[in-house]
Amino acid sequence: MTNNRPSPVGIMRLINGYWATGVLAAAATHSLFTHLEHGAGSATELAGRAAISERGAQTLLDGLVSVGLVELHEGRYRNTPEASAYLVEDTPVSLAPFAKLKLTHMGALTDLAEVVRVGGPVKDAVVEVANNPHWEGIVTAIAAQSVPAASVAAEVLGLADAGEISILDVGGGSGIYSGIWLEANPAARAVQLDWEPINEIARRLLAERGVGDRFTTIDGDFHTTDFGTAQYDVAVYSHIAHQEGPESNVEVFTRLRQALRPGGTLVVNDYVVDDDRSGPAFPLIFASEMLLKTRQGSTWRRSDYRDWLVKAGFQDVSFHTAEPATLVVAR
């Protein structure tokens, strides 16, 4: 009798998915993608440059070929285009630091089954902790994720030709939006609202970019700190809405609308799912992290954002792709 069962390989790959995180993080830790980019093409060469064992180098190469980040070409290893673009160190969009950071988060997944049962974190929610001693590593590792979205937003808004505008970045973290937008528009000025230790990091990073003289900060929690009234031309709220519940998002969007001058624009960047929750793939699975780490967060639908923004007083809401995120532009 013919066996018509599908192959179990795909299921096995998913069950052992943590191997991919481990291999990627270990490779990033030892700068393998950077060494590959600079011409190392064998386990022996990589071992020498990275100061690791040859056995370890070969094992990582095998794993990276398996997950599609490294390929063999005429007997030598090289980065795939994706690895070359996003995993080589010391580039504005490098995700290598983020890969290393995520390896430290893997243990939390052992709680997920119980978190699903009770509907929220079984330990203290860790997303909103002002005195987190690891902010330096976290803030800088996460910054690279927002570079493509910030660049897309600058084009969508025509910021380069917008003249003397004032920008408010709520929960701006590394200041990556302000940095990119102030570089694009030498007449613009930006204000970031975030916790004091994070603002200190942002001020240093923007000074290094050469735009620190047009960047100021307000220390505080965006839930309770006044945004002001009719003070800004553009406001940005990036990767925060997924941590908040519907009522909180409406409340913050309403205060952001009040903070904007007439004709002002709010830019929301986040992992947004389709209205029928059929995709996109990354935002769908990211909801598990919000269940694990927040009391009310999730990955919200396009219709949710549209409804919240209309309630907050915005009239025109549009969506723009910035994979794996979506830009929501409201006027």
Short mmCIF file of C-alpha atoms in Angstrom, two decimals:
data_model
loop_
_atom_site.label_atom_id
_atom_site.label_comp_id
_atom_site.label_asym_id
_atom_site.label_seq_id
_atom_site.Cartn_x
_atom_site.Cartn_y
_atom_site.Cartn_z
CA MET A 1 0.00 0.00 0.00
CA THR A 2 1.34 3.41 -0.99
CA ASN A 3 2.14 5.76 1.87
CA ASN A 4 0.57 9.13 1.05
CA ARG A 5 1.62 10.82 4.25
CA PRO A 6 3.54 14.09 3.75
CA SER A 7 7.18 14.30 4.77
CA PRO A 8 7.85 15.05 8.46
CA VAL A 9 10.93 17.18 7.59
CA GLY A 10 9.10 20.49 7.87
CA ILE A 11 7.67 19.58 11.28
CA MET A 12 11.07 18.39 12.48
CA ARG A 13 12.64 21.67 11.41
CA LEU A 14 10.02 23.61 13.38
CA ILE A 15 10.32 21.43 16.47
CA ASN A 16 14.05 22.07 16.44
CA GLY A 17 13.70 25.71 15.45
CA TYR A 18 15.71 26.84 18.45
CA TRP A 19 18.77 25.41 16.71
CA ALA A 20 18.47 28.16 14.10
CA THR A 21 18.47 30.86 16.80
CA GLY A 22 21.46 29.25 18.48
CA VAL A 23 23.51 28.79 15.32
CA LEU A 24 22.74 32.31 14.11
CA ALA A 25 23.54 33.88 17.48
CA ALA A 26 26.77 31.91 17.87
CA ALA A 27 27.86 32.86 14.37
CA ALA A 28 27.12 36.52 15.11
CA THR A 29 28.96 36.31 18.43
CA HIS A 30 32.11 35.18 16.63
CA SER A 31 31.66 37.62 13.70
CA LEU A 32 31.45 34.81 11.14
CA PHE A 33 29.30 36.83 8.72
CA THR A 34 31.79 39.69 8.84
CA HIS A 35 34.73 37.35 8.24
CA LEU A 36 32.89 35.68 5.35
CA GLU A 37 32.19 39.11 3.86
CA HIS A 38 35.90 39.90 4.05
CA GLY A 39 36.97 36.82 2.15
CA ALA A 40 37.23 33.90 4.57
CA GLY A 41 35.75 30.97 2.69
CA SER A 42 36.61 27.80 4.58
CA ALA A 43 36.29 26.43 8.08
CA THR A 44 40.06 26.67 8.49
CA GLU A 45 40.17 30.32 7.47
CA LEU A 46 37.18 31.22 9.64
CA ALA A 47 38.63 29.43 12.63
CA GLY A 48 41.84 31.39 12.29
CA ARG A 49 40.21 34.78 11.91
CA ALA A 50 37.57 34.24 14.62
CA ALA A 51 39.91 32.45 17.04
CA ILE A 52 37.54 29.49 17.37
CA SER A 53 37.99 25.76 16.86
CA GLU A 54 37.92 24.46 13.31
CA ARG A 55 35.34 21.88 14.37
CA GLY A 56 33.16 24.68 15.72
CA ALA A 57 33.58 26.75 12.56
CA GLN A 58 32.58 23.81 10.35
CA THR A 59 29.55 23.06 12.53
CA LEU A 60 28.37 26.67 12.33
CA LEU A 61 28.90 26.73 8.58
CA ASP A 62 26.85 23.54 8.19
CA GLY A 63 24.08 25.06 10.29
CA LEU A 64 24.13 28.36 8.38
CA VAL A 65 23.91 26.50 5.07
CA SER A 66 20.95 24.57 6.51
CA VAL A 67 19.01 27.71 7.45
CA GLY A 68 19.84 29.47 4.19
CA LEU A 69 22.22 32.18 5.41
CA VAL A 70 25.43 30.82 3.89
CA GLU A 71 25.95 29.11 0.52
CA LEU A 72 28.70 27.08 -1.12
CA HIS A 73 30.14 28.43 -4.36
CA GLU A 74 32.88 26.49 -6.12
CA GLY A 75 33.88 24.82 -2.87
CA ARG A 76 34.00 28.00 -0.78
CA TYR A 77 31.49 29.47 1.63
CA ARG A 78 29.96 32.91 1.26
CA ASN A 79 27.11 34.92 2.73
CA THR A 80 23.74 34.86 1.03
CA PRO A 81 22.50 38.32 -0.04
CA GLU A 82 20.32 38.54 3.10
CA ALA A 83 23.21 37.69 5.43
CA SER A 84 25.46 40.12 3.59
CA ALA A 85 22.90 42.90 3.95
CA TYR A 86 21.81 42.36 7.56
CA LEU A 87 24.33 40.28 9.51
CA VAL A 88 27.69 41.88 8.75
CA GLU A 89 28.77 43.97 11.73
CA ASP A 90 29.08 47.75 12.03
CA THR A 91 26.50 48.72 9.42
CA PRO A 92 23.41 50.83 10.20
CA VAL A 93 21.07 47.90 9.46
CA SER A 94 23.10 45.10 11.05
CA LEU A 95 20.90 42.69 13.00
CA ALA A 96 23.88 40.77 14.40
CA PRO A 97 23.59 42.44 17.85
CA PHE A 98 19.86 41.63 17.90
CA ALA A 99 20.60 37.98 17.08
CA LYS A 100 22.94 37.79 20.07
CA LEU A 101 20.34 39.47 22.29
CA LYS A 102 17.58 37.02 21.33
CA LEU A 103 19.71 34.06 22.41
CA THR A 104 19.37 35.34 26.00
CA HIS A 105 15.57 35.37 25.65
CA MET A 106 15.14 31.73 24.68
CA GLY A 107 14.71 30.46 28.23
CA ALA A 108 11.53 32.49 28.65
CA LEU A 109 9.78 30.32 26.06
CA THR A 110 9.55 27.48 28.56
CA ASP A 111 6.74 29.49 30.21
CA LEU A 112 4.68 29.89 27.02
CA ALA A 113 2.29 26.95 27.52
CA GLU A 114 1.32 28.22 30.97
CA VAL A 115 1.14 31.82 29.70
CA VAL A 116 -1.31 30.68 27.02
CA ARG A 117 -3.44 28.96 29.66
CA VAL A 118 -3.70 31.98 31.96
CA GLY A 119 -3.70 34.67 29.24
CA GLY A 120 -0.65 36.67 30.24
CA PRO A 121 2.78 36.69 31.89
CA VAL A 122 3.32 34.29 34.78
CA LYS A 123 6.33 36.35 35.87
CA ASP A 124 6.74 40.11 36.08
CA ALA A 125 6.11 41.84 32.75
CA VAL A 126 9.53 43.00 31.59
CA VAL A 127 8.69 45.33 28.70
CA GLU A 128 8.10 48.45 30.80
CA VAL A 129 10.96 48.66 33.28
CA ALA A 130 12.67 52.05 33.50
CA ASN A 131 15.74 50.91 35.44
CA ASN A 132 16.57 47.89 33.29
CA PRO A 133 20.39 47.68 33.55
CA HIS A 134 20.65 46.20 30.08
CA TRP A 135 19.15 49.17 28.19
CA GLU A 136 22.48 50.00 26.54
CA GLY A 137 22.65 46.64 24.78
CA ILE A 138 18.92 46.40 24.11
CA VAL A 139 18.43 49.92 22.73
CA THR A 140 21.37 49.75 20.35
CA ALA A 141 20.55 46.19 19.21
CA ILE A 142 16.95 47.07 18.39
CA ALA A 143 17.78 50.32 16.57
CA ALA A 144 18.79 48.60 13.32
CA GLN A 145 15.28 47.17 12.91
CA SER A 146 13.84 50.65 12.48
CA VAL A 147 16.33 51.96 9.92
CA PRO A 148 14.38 50.73 6.85
CA ALA A 149 11.04 51.96 8.24
CA ALA A 150 12.45 55.37 9.21
CA SER A 151 13.90 55.75 5.72
CA VAL A 152 10.60 54.76 4.07
CA ALA A 153 8.73 57.20 6.31
CA ALA A 154 11.09 60.03 5.36
CA GLU A 155 10.24 59.41 1.70
CA VAL A 156 6.48 59.03 2.28
CA LEU A 157 6.37 62.31 4.22
CA GLY A 158 8.75 64.20 1.94
CA LEU A 159 10.78 65.21 4.99
CA ALA A 160 13.85 66.29 3.02
CA ASP A 161 11.90 69.18 1.51
CA ALA A 162 9.68 69.97 4.51
CA GLY A 163 11.73 72.91 5.80
CA GLU A 164 11.74 73.99 9.44
CA ILE A 165 9.62 71.29 11.04
CA SER A 166 9.41 70.09 14.62
CA ILE A 167 9.36 66.35 15.37
CA LEU A 168 8.18 64.50 18.49
CA ASP A 169 9.38 60.92 18.97
CA VAL A 170 7.52 59.17 21.78
CA GLY A 171 9.46 56.27 23.28
CA GLY A 172 12.19 56.89 20.72
CA GLY A 173 14.82 54.62 22.28
CA SER A 174 18.07 55.02 20.37
CA GLY A 175 16.74 58.12 18.58
CA ILE A 176 17.04 56.34 15.24
CA TYR A 177 14.04 58.14 13.69
CA SER A 178 15.28 61.54 14.81
CA GLY A 179 18.76 60.75 13.59
CA ILE A 180 17.70 59.68 10.10
CA TRP A 181 15.12 62.45 9.74
CA LEU A 182 17.44 65.21 10.97
CA GLU A 183 20.11 64.03 8.54
CA ALA A 184 17.54 64.15 5.72
CA ASN A 185 16.35 67.64 6.70
CA PRO A 186 19.02 70.04 8.07
CA ALA A 187 16.32 72.56 9.05
CA ALA A 188 14.32 70.13 11.23
CA ARG A 189 14.46 69.81 15.01
CA ALA A 190 13.42 66.78 17.10
CA VAL A 191 12.34 66.07 20.67
CA GLN A 192 12.41 62.58 22.18
CA LEU A 193 10.30 61.51 25.15
CA ASP A 194 11.65 58.46 26.97
CA TRP A 195 13.13 57.35 30.26
CA GLU A 196 16.26 59.21 31.39
CA PRO A 197 18.80 56.37 30.92
CA ILE A 198 17.53 55.76 27.40
CA ASN A 199 17.57 59.45 26.50
CA GLU A 200 21.18 59.59 27.63
CA ILE A 201 22.04 56.85 25.11
CA ALA A 202 20.09 58.63 22.34
CA ARG A 203 21.82 61.97 22.96
CA ARG A 204 25.21 60.29 22.65
CA LEU A 205 24.27 58.42 19.46
CA LEU A 206 22.83 61.53 17.78
CA ALA A 207 25.87 63.59 18.75
CA GLU A 208 27.96 60.93 17.00
CA ARG A 209 25.75 61.38 13.91
CA GLY A 210 26.45 65.12 13.99
CA VAL A 211 22.83 66.18 14.58
CA GLY A 212 22.88 66.45 18.37
CA ASP A 213 22.54 70.23 18.30
CA ARG A 214 19.01 69.86 16.87
CA PHE A 215 17.93 67.06 19.21
CA THR A 216 16.55 67.49 22.73
CA THR A 217 14.99 65.06 25.18
CA ILE A 218 12.22 64.96 27.77
CA ASP A 219 12.65 62.44 30.57
CA GLY A 220 9.42 60.68 31.49
CA ASP A 221 6.88 57.93 30.95
CA PHE A 222 4.69 58.54 27.89
CA HIS A 223 1.66 57.24 29.79
CA THR A 224 1.76 60.22 32.17
CA THR A 225 3.95 62.92 30.59
CA ASP A 226 2.22 65.81 28.80
CA PHE A 227 2.93 65.96 25.06
CA GLY A 228 1.92 69.61 24.81
CA THR A 229 -0.61 71.22 22.46
CA ALA A 230 -0.11 72.14 18.79
CA GLN A 231 3.68 72.09 19.11
CA TYR A 232 4.84 69.60 16.47
CA ASP A 233 4.51 69.01 12.74
CA VAL A 234 5.32 65.29 12.86
CA ALA A 235 5.04 62.72 15.66
CA VAL A 236 6.32 59.15 15.62
CA TYR A 237 5.22 56.20 17.76
CA SER A 238 7.37 53.22 16.77
CA HIS A 239 7.05 49.66 18.08
CA ILE A 240 5.05 50.67 21.15
CA ALA A 241 1.42 50.06 20.16
CA HIS A 242 1.99 46.29 20.27
CA GLN A 243 2.82 46.59 23.98
CA GLU A 244 -0.41 48.45 24.76
CA GLY A 245 -4.10 47.54 24.88
CA PRO A 246 -6.79 49.20 22.76
CA GLU A 247 -7.82 51.80 25.37
CA SER A 248 -4.23 52.86 25.97
CA ASN A 249 -3.53 53.22 22.26
CA VAL A 250 -6.61 55.39 21.71
CA GLU A 251 -5.65 57.54 24.70
CA VAL A 252 -2.07 58.04 23.48
CA PHE A 253 -3.16 58.68 19.88
CA THR A 254 -5.62 61.30 21.14
CA ARG A 255 -2.88 63.13 23.05
CA LEU A 256 -0.58 62.89 20.04
CA ARG A 257 -3.28 64.43 17.85
CA GLN A 258 -3.51 67.32 20.32
CA ALA A 259 0.26 67.73 20.29
CA LEU A 260 0.32 68.15 16.50
CA ARG A 261 -0.21 71.46 14.75
CA PRO A 262 -3.12 71.69 12.27
CA GLY A 263 -2.19 69.54 9.26
CA GLY A 264 0.36 67.60 11.29
CA THR A 265 1.16 63.93 10.71
CA LEU A 266 1.48 60.94 13.04
CA VAL A 267 3.67 58.03 11.95
CA VAL A 268 3.08 54.70 13.69
CA ASN A 269 5.50 51.88 12.93
CA ASP A 270 4.61 48.39 14.13
CA TYR A 271 4.01 44.75 13.28
CA VAL A 272 0.49 44.94 11.83
CA VAL A 273 -1.63 41.94 10.80
CA ASP A 274 -4.27 41.71 8.09
CA ASP A 275 -7.86 42.21 9.14
CA ASP A 276 -8.65 38.48 8.77
CA ARG A 277 -5.41 37.56 10.63
CA SER A 278 -4.19 35.47 7.68
CA GLY A 279 -0.82 37.23 7.55
CA PRO A 280 1.82 38.56 7.34
CA ALA A 281 3.78 35.71 8.91
CA PHE A 282 6.18 37.62 11.16
CA PRO A 283 3.60 39.87 12.86
CA LEU A 284 1.39 36.82 13.47
CA ILE A 285 4.05 34.91 15.38
CA PHE A 286 5.28 38.05 17.17
CA ALA A 287 1.96 38.10 19.06
CA SER A 288 3.31 35.20 21.14
CA GLU A 289 6.08 37.43 22.48
CA MET A 290 3.53 40.01 23.54
CA LEU A 291 1.45 37.35 25.31
CA LEU A 292 4.60 36.20 27.08
CA LYS A 293 5.85 39.65 28.12
CA THR A 294 2.93 42.10 28.38
CA ARG A 295 -0.42 42.33 30.16
CA GLN A 296 -2.46 43.63 27.22
CA GLY A 297 -0.22 43.72 24.15
CA SER A 298 -0.69 41.94 20.84
CA THR A 299 -0.12 42.43 17.13
CA TRP A 300 -3.10 44.50 16.09
CA ARG A 301 -5.03 44.54 12.83
CA ARG A 302 -5.10 47.32 10.26
CA SER A 303 -8.76 47.91 11.12
CA ASP A 304 -7.80 48.35 14.78
CA TYR A 305 -5.32 51.09 13.97
CA ARG A 306 -7.76 52.80 11.63
CA ASP A 307 -10.54 52.75 14.25
CA TRP A 308 -8.27 53.99 17.04
CA LEU A 309 -6.84 56.82 14.95
CA VAL A 310 -10.27 58.00 13.81
CA LYS A 311 -11.45 57.99 17.42
CA ALA A 312 -8.38 60.07 18.27
CA GLY A 313 -9.37 62.74 15.75
CA PHE A 314 -7.39 61.81 12.64
CA GLN A 315 -9.22 61.79 9.31
CA ASP A 316 -6.83 60.28 6.76
CA VAL A 317 -5.15 56.94 7.59
CA SER A 318 -2.89 55.09 5.14
CA PHE A 319 -0.65 52.02 5.34
CA HIS A 320 2.81 51.58 3.83
CA THR A 321 4.98 48.46 3.71
CA ALA A 322 8.25 48.50 5.66
CA GLU A 323 8.85 44.75 6.05
CA PRO A 324 8.50 43.07 8.43
CA ALA A 325 6.66 46.09 9.86
CA THR A 326 4.00 48.42 8.51
CA LEU A 327 3.95 52.21 8.61
CA VAL A 328 0.60 53.72 9.56
CA VAL A 329 0.43 57.38 8.52
CA ALA A 330 -2.39 59.47 9.98
CA ARG A 331 -3.29 63.08 9.28
#
